[in-house]
Amino acid sequence: MRAEVLLIWSSLALCCVLICAGEEVQESKLSRGRVQVRESKGLVKHRRLEEEGDVLMSDEPAEAMEAEKTKPKKKKTPEEIEAAKARKAAEKEAKAKKQKAPKPTKKPKAPKPTKKPKQPKPTKKPKAPKPTKPAKTTTTEPPNLKPPSIEEEEEKLLIELGWDTLIRPVTPEGPGWEEPVEPGLDLVPGRYPDKKLTTSTEVIMYIPEETTTVPFVGPWYEEYDYADLAAKKQEEEEERARKEKAEKAERLRKKWEEEEEERLKQISVPTEPKKCPPLGVESHRVEDDQLLASSQSHHGFTAQRGRLNMQGSDNEDDLYGGAWCAEPEERNHWLEVDARREVEFTGVITQGRNSEQQEDFVSSYFVAFSNDSRDWTVLHDGYAEWLFYGNVDKDTPVMSQFNTPVVARYIRILPQSWNGSLCLRAEVLACQFSSSYLSENEVNTSDDLDFRHHNYKDMRQMMKVINEECPNITRIYNIGKSSQGLKMYAMEISDNPGEHETGEPEFRYTAGIHGNEALGRELLLLLMQFLCKEYNDENPRVRRLVDGVRIHLVPSLNPDAYELAYEMGSEMGNWALGHWTEEGYDIFQNFPDLNSILWSAEDRGWVPRIVPNHHIPLMENFLNGSLAVETKAIITWMERNPFVLGANLQGGEKLVAYPFDMQRPPASSTDSRRWRTNGEMNEETWARIQRQNEGALRETPDDAMFRWLAMSYAHSHLTMTETYRGSCHGDDVTGGQGITNRANWKPVVGSMNDFSYLHTNCFELSIFLGCDKFPHESELPLEWENNREALLSFMEQVNRGIKGIVRDVEGNLVSNATITVEGIRHDVRTAVGGDYWRLLNPGEYKVTAKADGYTPQTRLCMVGYDSGATPCSFTMARSNWDRIKQIMALNGKRPIRLVTKANVVKTTPASTVGVSSTIAETDEHAIAQKAERLRRLRIMRLRRLRLQRLRASQSTTPTTTTTTTTTTTTTTTTPTTTTTPPPETERTTSWYDSWFPVDSWSTENPFDSIVFDSGPTQDYPFEYTID
């Protein structure tokens, strides 16, 4: 009992010491950290040793002490457990309060304690037991007093404490009994559990009066290091703050990068402006009264001359200049365009003045808009009036687009700076608003075709698709290659493609001879699609055309230049870009000059005996001269196919030009007098030369036919004859008909049309489709509607005139036979199959067919107004002209000596009968030849007789004339006087020399052009002249 009381007393003393130590720790404000905690731990250990020492110093024997040590701890009573729960709740409250306490550490000055790296050093100090001095006084005082008896001391303490009824001695239940410990007390947050502290045995007393004190304050501070916890939290907060700051900086950086990237995108790649087609200033869809200007320098530079690609006249002082030019003394300059209704303006294209001497262009300008032409608003860019930069040269167009479309009716260009004189050519880009009605410049085509521009690859693909859709009537082939190796593709459309059918004419359309003239190229591609679709739909007109004509369509004769113009696009290529080939040739003017050869021969009287009027042969050095690769390929293609009619589609004007394209130089008066005095020129040739003296000769022998062909296209076109506004670049040169002679308009040398007319059978014209060489895609449907009927109507003209087949008496086809029409000095030839076609206007014609080795045949052919050519075929008989030429060649083409017979036979009726009976014995063919020879001889005799009579009338002596011929001798005597003819010396002459000289070049029978009557020849004055 005494030992238990002593144990209780020691526990009470220990609790008091621990409470005091806890108060001191709180007063130190956690400044010493782990050092004080460790000192307190050392103090506790020291006190425990002292308590153990006190126990050992007790009066109990050693065995009792050992037994006391081995006794198990007493079991907690329910009151103690409730007290422990109360303490646990108090500890939680204190813990919650102390966890909230570190919040002020977020202030900027809180991190200072974390910067002390040398904090653990105070653990090495040996003076840690100092705080235990007060505890020593309490623990050492009882040994100094005289201790009472154990029972008294125990009772006294119980009475004083009032525990005499609460505490009862409890014996341990077994040797392994241990005092239960409050669960969770060792798992204090903020540190690892200390095994030594958790295993120490402590006596927990419940004092009801002390409700505000916490018995386990000491172990609380021993288990939690608040300074370390605060530092750790501070570090965590700083780390979290650094991470948040870094994340925020990263977010800001990424956001800035995105904004910068977006800004750069907006700067480098601006928003795509709306694309609109041209309003029609260049193509003349905008009429002259829709163009106004502030002033003009003089009459040749009005506002109507301010159209894009406007070409000036050769004489710059003439009525037509190459741009609109303003009066230099004016202060405000502007060029105005009236759209006639509200549209969306999206841009302007400007160009300088077309001039060979001047370099005039506008370098900067403003743009203003209005709806009433009185109040104008200058376009702003968001900060100030938007100044657009213009041209840097006079020829290259420059486009300026608006960021957003501007809705207005009127637009003005306000020049601000310029080079040279203020001269301007322009085009306006605008989109029309959809409306219930169509304007004159809008059309809805009914044909489902591909209305767009095709480059070389697209064109080839388009032709392939058409061929696959209509394989039975189409064939794709190429006529050659360009200088860059691109193939010049052609499409044949016929009921039997791939071969020439006898009696079927051949027609050709060519386009793209100048690369920047793209409208003709697209029209031929559209024509291919149209013929294929309509043929499959059984259109009777198309069926009749395809079945009766072999059609050849070549969309691009200059593919290299077109690719260059296509890259620049519509409206952006100047007038000359892509006009020539890669080698610098203008294909249309690159053909051999056959006009000069023909006209020189006509002036010398060599046509048609020496130089023919058709199929003029090429000189040897022509093809080896300065001809483009494309030109050589075209010439070979012309010679390989017997074309009858053709046209080449060009641009830059709106008219049809027919040959001659070259002006004939005027003949001098001395030459005309020389030809007239020699008596070797007929009246018609003389009249032609007289007209030539007044002006250059430009008409072909088929001028009437060419005019009809040209009018068949121009009058079928919807707008080509609307010439009241003039031509594209000047006055109307067509006289309101839409056609003109090229030599009279713009003469050229070595043109494709003249070469085709003089070297082949083909009649070819040039069709200029419009003022705009490279129209926008939106204008293609309108252009197709304007030209569709004209394209078909012109092809149908190939069946106008006469056609036929030339055979011999045995039925063999005669090729290269010449077909001559009386009154027209231009012939044609039969093809390999013996068939021919001759384009003629309605009328009655005498047609002659000639061929080497055959007797010419002439017949009368009628051409009516009905559709279709008139059949006019020939069957020719062989002649002996080949044998005559052989005889002449054997004698070296020298005069043949003919010896007269000794017996002179006088011509009598009896002899005539005898001769007739002799002739009857021969065959009919020999009789016909002999009769023809006799007629020729009679004519020569009469001609000689006439000449002798003329000489006799001029002299006074002989009245008797003796005529000697190479075959017979006849003496003619007057009725009054009879004389004996004087002896005459023998003369040697050739029978053909008296007719006309025969040269070595002649391949034509000189008697083929003479028609002899079968009746008897009478003695009358006879005169025959040959032109």
PDB file of N, CA, C and O in Angstrom, residues 514 579 586-593 595-596 599 650 657-664 741-755 766 768:
ATOM      1  N   HIS A 514      -2.326  33.166-131.679  1.00  0.00           N
ATOM      2  CA  HIS A 514      -1.676  34.056-130.711  1.00  0.00           C
ATOM      3  C   HIS A 514      -2.076  33.581-129.318  1.00  0.00           C
ATOM      4  O   HIS A 514      -3.266  33.445-129.032  1.00  0.00           O
ATOM      5  N   HIS A 579       1.682  36.922-127.303  1.00  0.00           N
ATOM      6  CA  HIS A 579       1.292  37.105-128.710  1.00  0.00           C
ATOM      7  C   HIS A 579       2.202  36.302-129.635  1.00  0.00           C
ATOM      8  O   HIS A 579       1.730  35.725-130.627  1.00  0.00           O
ATOM      9  N   ASP A 586       5.520  35.666-134.960  1.00  0.00           N
ATOM     10  CA  ASP A 586       4.070  35.803-135.072  1.00  0.00           C
ATOM     11  C   ASP A 586       3.616  34.805-136.133  1.00  0.00           C
ATOM     12  O   ASP A 586       3.850  34.987-137.329  1.00  0.00           O
ATOM     13  N   ILE A 587       2.983  33.718-135.697  1.00  0.00           N
ATOM     14  CA  ILE A 587       2.683  32.617-136.610  1.00  0.00           C
ATOM     15  C   ILE A 587       1.814  33.079-137.776  1.00  0.00           C
ATOM     16  O   ILE A 587       2.003  32.645-138.915  1.00  0.00           O
ATOM     17  N   PHE A 588       0.869  33.962-137.536  1.00  0.00           N
ATOM     18  CA  PHE A 588      -0.049  34.372-138.598  1.00  0.00           C
ATOM     19  C   PHE A 588       0.693  35.064-139.745  1.00  0.00           C
ATOM     20  O   PHE A 588       0.283  34.965-140.905  1.00  0.00           O
ATOM     21  N   GLN A 589       1.798  35.747-139.456  1.00  0.00           N
ATOM     22  CA  GLN A 589       2.554  36.471-140.479  1.00  0.00           C
ATOM     23  C   GLN A 589       3.872  35.775-140.811  1.00  0.00           C
ATOM     24  O   GLN A 589       4.779  36.410-141.360  1.00  0.00           O
ATOM     25  N   ASN A 590       3.982  34.493-140.523  1.00  0.00           N
ATOM     26  CA  ASN A 590       5.244  33.775-140.686  1.00  0.00           C
ATOM     27  C   ASN A 590       5.216  32.805-141.872  1.00  0.00           C
ATOM     28  O   ASN A 590       6.096  31.953-141.984  1.00  0.00           O
ATOM     29  N   PHE A 591       4.269  32.948-142.782  1.00  0.00           N
ATOM     30  CA  PHE A 591       4.168  32.037-143.919  1.00  0.00           C
ATOM     31  C   PHE A 591       4.917  32.625-145.133  1.00  0.00           C
ATOM     32  O   PHE A 591       5.136  33.843-145.212  1.00  0.00           O
ATOM     33  N   PRO A 592       5.284  31.769-146.085  1.00  0.00           N
ATOM     34  CA  PRO A 592       5.987  32.274-147.282  1.00  0.00           C
ATOM     35  C   PRO A 592       5.136  33.283-148.043  1.00  0.00           C
ATOM     36  O   PRO A 592       3.921  33.141-148.167  1.00  0.00           O
ATOM     37  N   ASP A 593       5.812  34.289-148.581  1.00  0.00           N
ATOM     38  CA  ASP A 593       5.135  35.345-149.327  1.00  0.00           C
ATOM     39  C   ASP A 593       4.972  34.893-150.772  1.00  0.00           C
ATOM     40  O   ASP A 593       5.895  35.009-151.592  1.00  0.00           O
ATOM     41  N   ASN A 595       2.342  36.096-152.562  1.00  0.00           N
ATOM     42  CA  ASN A 595       1.675  37.202-153.264  1.00  0.00           C
ATOM     43  C   ASN A 595       2.645  37.910-154.199  1.00  0.00           C
ATOM     44  O   ASN A 595       2.298  38.230-155.349  1.00  0.00           O
ATOM     45  N   SER A 596       3.834  38.151-153.705  1.00  0.00           N
ATOM     46  CA  SER A 596       4.804  38.871-154.538  1.00  0.00           C
ATOM     47  C   SER A 596       5.164  38.069-155.767  1.00  0.00           C
ATOM     48  O   SER A 596       5.368  38.634-156.867  1.00  0.00           O
ATOM     49  N   TRP A 599       2.079  38.357-158.243  1.00  0.00           N
ATOM     50  CA  TRP A 599       1.909  39.684-158.834  1.00  0.00           C
ATOM     51  C   TRP A 599       3.055  40.043-159.765  1.00  0.00           C
ATOM     52  O   TRP A 599       2.851  40.696-160.784  1.00  0.00           O
ATOM     53  N   GLN A 650      -9.349  34.827-133.956  1.00  0.00           N
ATOM     54  CA  GLN A 650      -8.421  35.724-133.274  1.00  0.00           C
ATOM     55  C   GLN A 650      -9.192  36.644-132.354  1.00  0.00           C
ATOM     56  O   GLN A 650     -10.387  36.440-132.106  1.00  0.00           O
ATOM     57  N   ALA A 657     -12.244  39.475-141.401  1.00  0.00           N
ATOM     58  CA  ALA A 657     -11.338  39.993-142.423  1.00  0.00           C
ATOM     59  C   ALA A 657     -11.086  38.910-143.459  1.00  0.00           C
ATOM     60  O   ALA A 657     -10.823  37.758-143.117  1.00  0.00           O
ATOM     61  N   TYR A 658     -11.171  39.278-144.745  1.00  0.00           N
ATOM     62  CA  TYR A 658     -10.969  38.334-145.832  1.00  0.00           C
ATOM     63  C   TYR A 658      -9.776  38.790-146.669  1.00  0.00           C
ATOM     64  O   TYR A 658      -9.394  39.963-146.672  1.00  0.00           O
ATOM     65  N   PRO A 659      -9.141  37.870-147.430  1.00  0.00           N
ATOM     66  CA  PRO A 659      -7.945  38.230-148.202  1.00  0.00           C
ATOM     67  C   PRO A 659      -8.302  39.046-149.443  1.00  0.00           C
ATOM     68  O   PRO A 659      -9.468  39.139-149.815  1.00  0.00           O
ATOM     69  N   PHE A 660      -7.289  39.648-150.060  1.00  0.00           N
ATOM     70  CA  PHE A 660      -5.888  39.558-149.714  1.00  0.00           C
ATOM     71  C   PHE A 660      -5.569  40.342-148.447  1.00  0.00           C
ATOM     72  O   PHE A 660      -6.141  41.394-148.207  1.00  0.00           O
ATOM     73  N   ASP A 661      -4.588  39.789-147.691  1.00  0.00           N
ATOM     74  CA  ASP A 661      -4.138  40.486-146.494  1.00  0.00           C
ATOM     75  C   ASP A 661      -2.962  41.409-146.779  1.00  0.00           C
ATOM     76  O   ASP A 661      -2.625  42.250-145.955  1.00  0.00           O
ATOM     77  N   MET A 662      -2.352  41.260-147.943  1.00  0.00           N
ATOM     78  CA  MET A 662      -1.179  42.054-148.313  1.00  0.00           C
ATOM     79  C   MET A 662      -1.554  43.057-149.388  1.00  0.00           C
ATOM     80  O   MET A 662      -2.299  42.736-150.315  1.00  0.00           O
ATOM     81  N   GLN A 663      -1.035  44.242-149.281  1.00  0.00           N
ATOM     82  CA  GLN A 663      -1.283  45.263-150.282  1.00  0.00           C
ATOM     83  C   GLN A 663      -0.385  45.042-151.487  1.00  0.00           C
ATOM     84  O   GLN A 663       0.813  44.784-151.344  1.00  0.00           O
ATOM     85  N   ARG A 664      -0.997  45.150-152.658  1.00  0.00           N
ATOM     86  CA  ARG A 664      -0.216  45.017-153.886  1.00  0.00           C
ATOM     87  C   ARG A 664       0.437  46.344-154.229  1.00  0.00           C
ATOM     88  O   ARG A 664      -0.232  47.372-154.277  1.00  0.00           O
ATOM     89  N   ASN A 741     -11.779  44.056-145.875  1.00  0.00           N
ATOM     90  CA  ASN A 741     -10.615  43.481-146.542  1.00  0.00           C
ATOM     91  C   ASN A 741      -9.382  43.784-145.694  1.00  0.00           C
ATOM     92  O   ASN A 741      -9.126  44.937-145.337  1.00  0.00           O
ATOM     93  N   ARG A 742      -8.634  42.738-145.363  1.00  0.00           N
ATOM     94  CA  ARG A 742      -7.513  42.915-144.439  1.00  0.00           C
ATOM     95  C   ARG A 742      -6.457  43.872-144.999  1.00  0.00           C
ATOM     96  O   ARG A 742      -5.893  44.681-144.263  1.00  0.00           O
ATOM     97  N   ALA A 743      -6.194  43.801-146.301  1.00  0.00           N
ATOM     98  CA  ALA A 743      -5.208  44.703-146.887  1.00  0.00           C
ATOM     99  C   ALA A 743      -5.660  46.154-146.819  1.00  0.00           C
ATOM    100  O   ALA A 743      -4.840  47.071-146.739  1.00  0.00           O
ATOM    101  N   ASN A 744      -6.956  46.380-146.872  1.00  0.00           N
ATOM    102  CA  ASN A 744      -7.486  47.732-146.770  1.00  0.00           C
ATOM    103  C   ASN A 744      -7.490  48.223-145.333  1.00  0.00           C
ATOM    104  O   ASN A 744      -7.468  49.429-145.082  1.00  0.00           O
ATOM    105  N   TRP A 745      -7.514  47.306-144.373  1.00  0.00           N
ATOM    106  CA  TRP A 745      -7.611  47.668-142.957  1.00  0.00           C
ATOM    107  C   TRP A 745      -6.224  47.705-142.304  1.00  0.00           C
ATOM    108  O   TRP A 745      -5.705  48.761-141.976  1.00  0.00           O
ATOM    109  N   LYS A 746      -5.612  46.551-142.134  1.00  0.00           N
ATOM    110  CA  LYS A 746      -4.280  46.450-141.549  1.00  0.00           C
ATOM    111  C   LYS A 746      -3.489  45.428-142.359  1.00  0.00           C
ATOM    112  O   LYS A 746      -3.507  44.234-142.067  1.00  0.00           O
ATOM    113  N   PRO A 747      -2.821  45.864-143.421  1.00  0.00           N
ATOM    114  CA  PRO A 747      -2.137  44.909-144.301  1.00  0.00           C
ATOM    115  C   PRO A 747      -0.954  44.239-143.603  1.00  0.00           C
ATOM    116  O   PRO A 747      -0.248  44.851-142.795  1.00  0.00           O
ATOM    117  N   VAL A 748      -0.771  42.975-143.911  1.00  0.00           N
ATOM    118  CA  VAL A 748       0.359  42.213-143.402  1.00  0.00           C
ATOM    119  C   VAL A 748       0.948  41.417-144.558  1.00  0.00           C
ATOM    120  O   VAL A 748       0.281  41.141-145.560  1.00  0.00           O
ATOM    121  N   VAL A 749       2.197  41.022-144.422  1.00  0.00           N
ATOM    122  CA  VAL A 749       2.920  40.275-145.447  1.00  0.00           C
ATOM    123  C   VAL A 749       3.092  38.841-144.966  1.00  0.00           C
ATOM    124  O   VAL A 749       3.441  38.596-143.811  1.00  0.00           O
ATOM    125  N   GLY A 750       2.870  37.890-145.863  1.00  0.00           N
ATOM    126  CA  GLY A 750       3.060  36.485-145.531  1.00  0.00           C
ATOM    127  C   GLY A 750       2.028  35.954-144.565  1.00  0.00           C
ATOM    128  O   GLY A 750       2.362  35.210-143.635  1.00  0.00           O
ATOM    129  N   SER A 751       0.780  36.288-144.783  1.00  0.00           N
ATOM    130  CA  SER A 751      -0.268  35.863-143.853  1.00  0.00           C
ATOM    131  C   SER A 751      -0.694  34.435-144.145  1.00  0.00           C
ATOM    132  O   SER A 751      -0.472  33.884-145.230  1.00  0.00           O
ATOM    133  N   MET A 752      -1.343  33.847-143.152  1.00  0.00           N
ATOM    134  CA  MET A 752      -1.853  32.484-143.278  1.00  0.00           C
ATOM    135  C   MET A 752      -2.980  32.412-144.299  1.00  0.00           C
ATOM    136  O   MET A 752      -3.100  31.425-145.045  1.00  0.00           O
ATOM    137  N   ASN A 753      -3.802  33.455-144.382  1.00  0.00           N
ATOM    138  CA  ASN A 753      -4.927  33.446-145.312  1.00  0.00           C
ATOM    139  C   ASN A 753      -4.458  33.493-146.753  1.00  0.00           C
ATOM    140  O   ASN A 753      -4.951  32.740-147.610  1.00  0.00           O
ATOM    141  N   ASP A 754      -3.504  34.380-147.072  1.00  0.00           N
ATOM    142  CA  ASP A 754      -3.005  34.476-148.440  1.00  0.00           C
ATOM    143  C   ASP A 754      -2.278  33.205-148.850  1.00  0.00           C
ATOM    144  O   ASP A 754      -2.417  32.736-149.991  1.00  0.00           O
ATOM    145  N   PHE A 755      -1.505  32.635-147.952  1.00  0.00           N
ATOM    146  CA  PHE A 755      -0.797  31.392-148.273  1.00  0.00           C
ATOM    147  C   PHE A 755      -1.778  30.260-148.547  1.00  0.00           C
ATOM    148  O   PHE A 755      -1.600  29.475-149.481  1.00  0.00           O
ATOM    149  N   SER A 766     -10.113  35.373-141.478  1.00  0.00           N
ATOM    150  CA  SER A 766      -9.778  35.653-140.083  1.00  0.00           C
ATOM    151  C   SER A 766     -10.998  36.235-139.395  1.00  0.00           C
ATOM    152  O   SER A 766     -11.576  37.227-139.871  1.00  0.00           O
ATOM    153  N   PHE A 768     -12.298  37.903-136.014  1.00  0.00           N
ATOM    154  CA  PHE A 768     -11.926  38.587-134.774  1.00  0.00           C
ATOM    155  C   PHE A 768     -13.163  38.617-133.878  1.00  0.00           C
ATOM    156  O   PHE A 768     -14.178  39.225-134.215  1.00  0.00           O
TER     157      PHE A 768
END
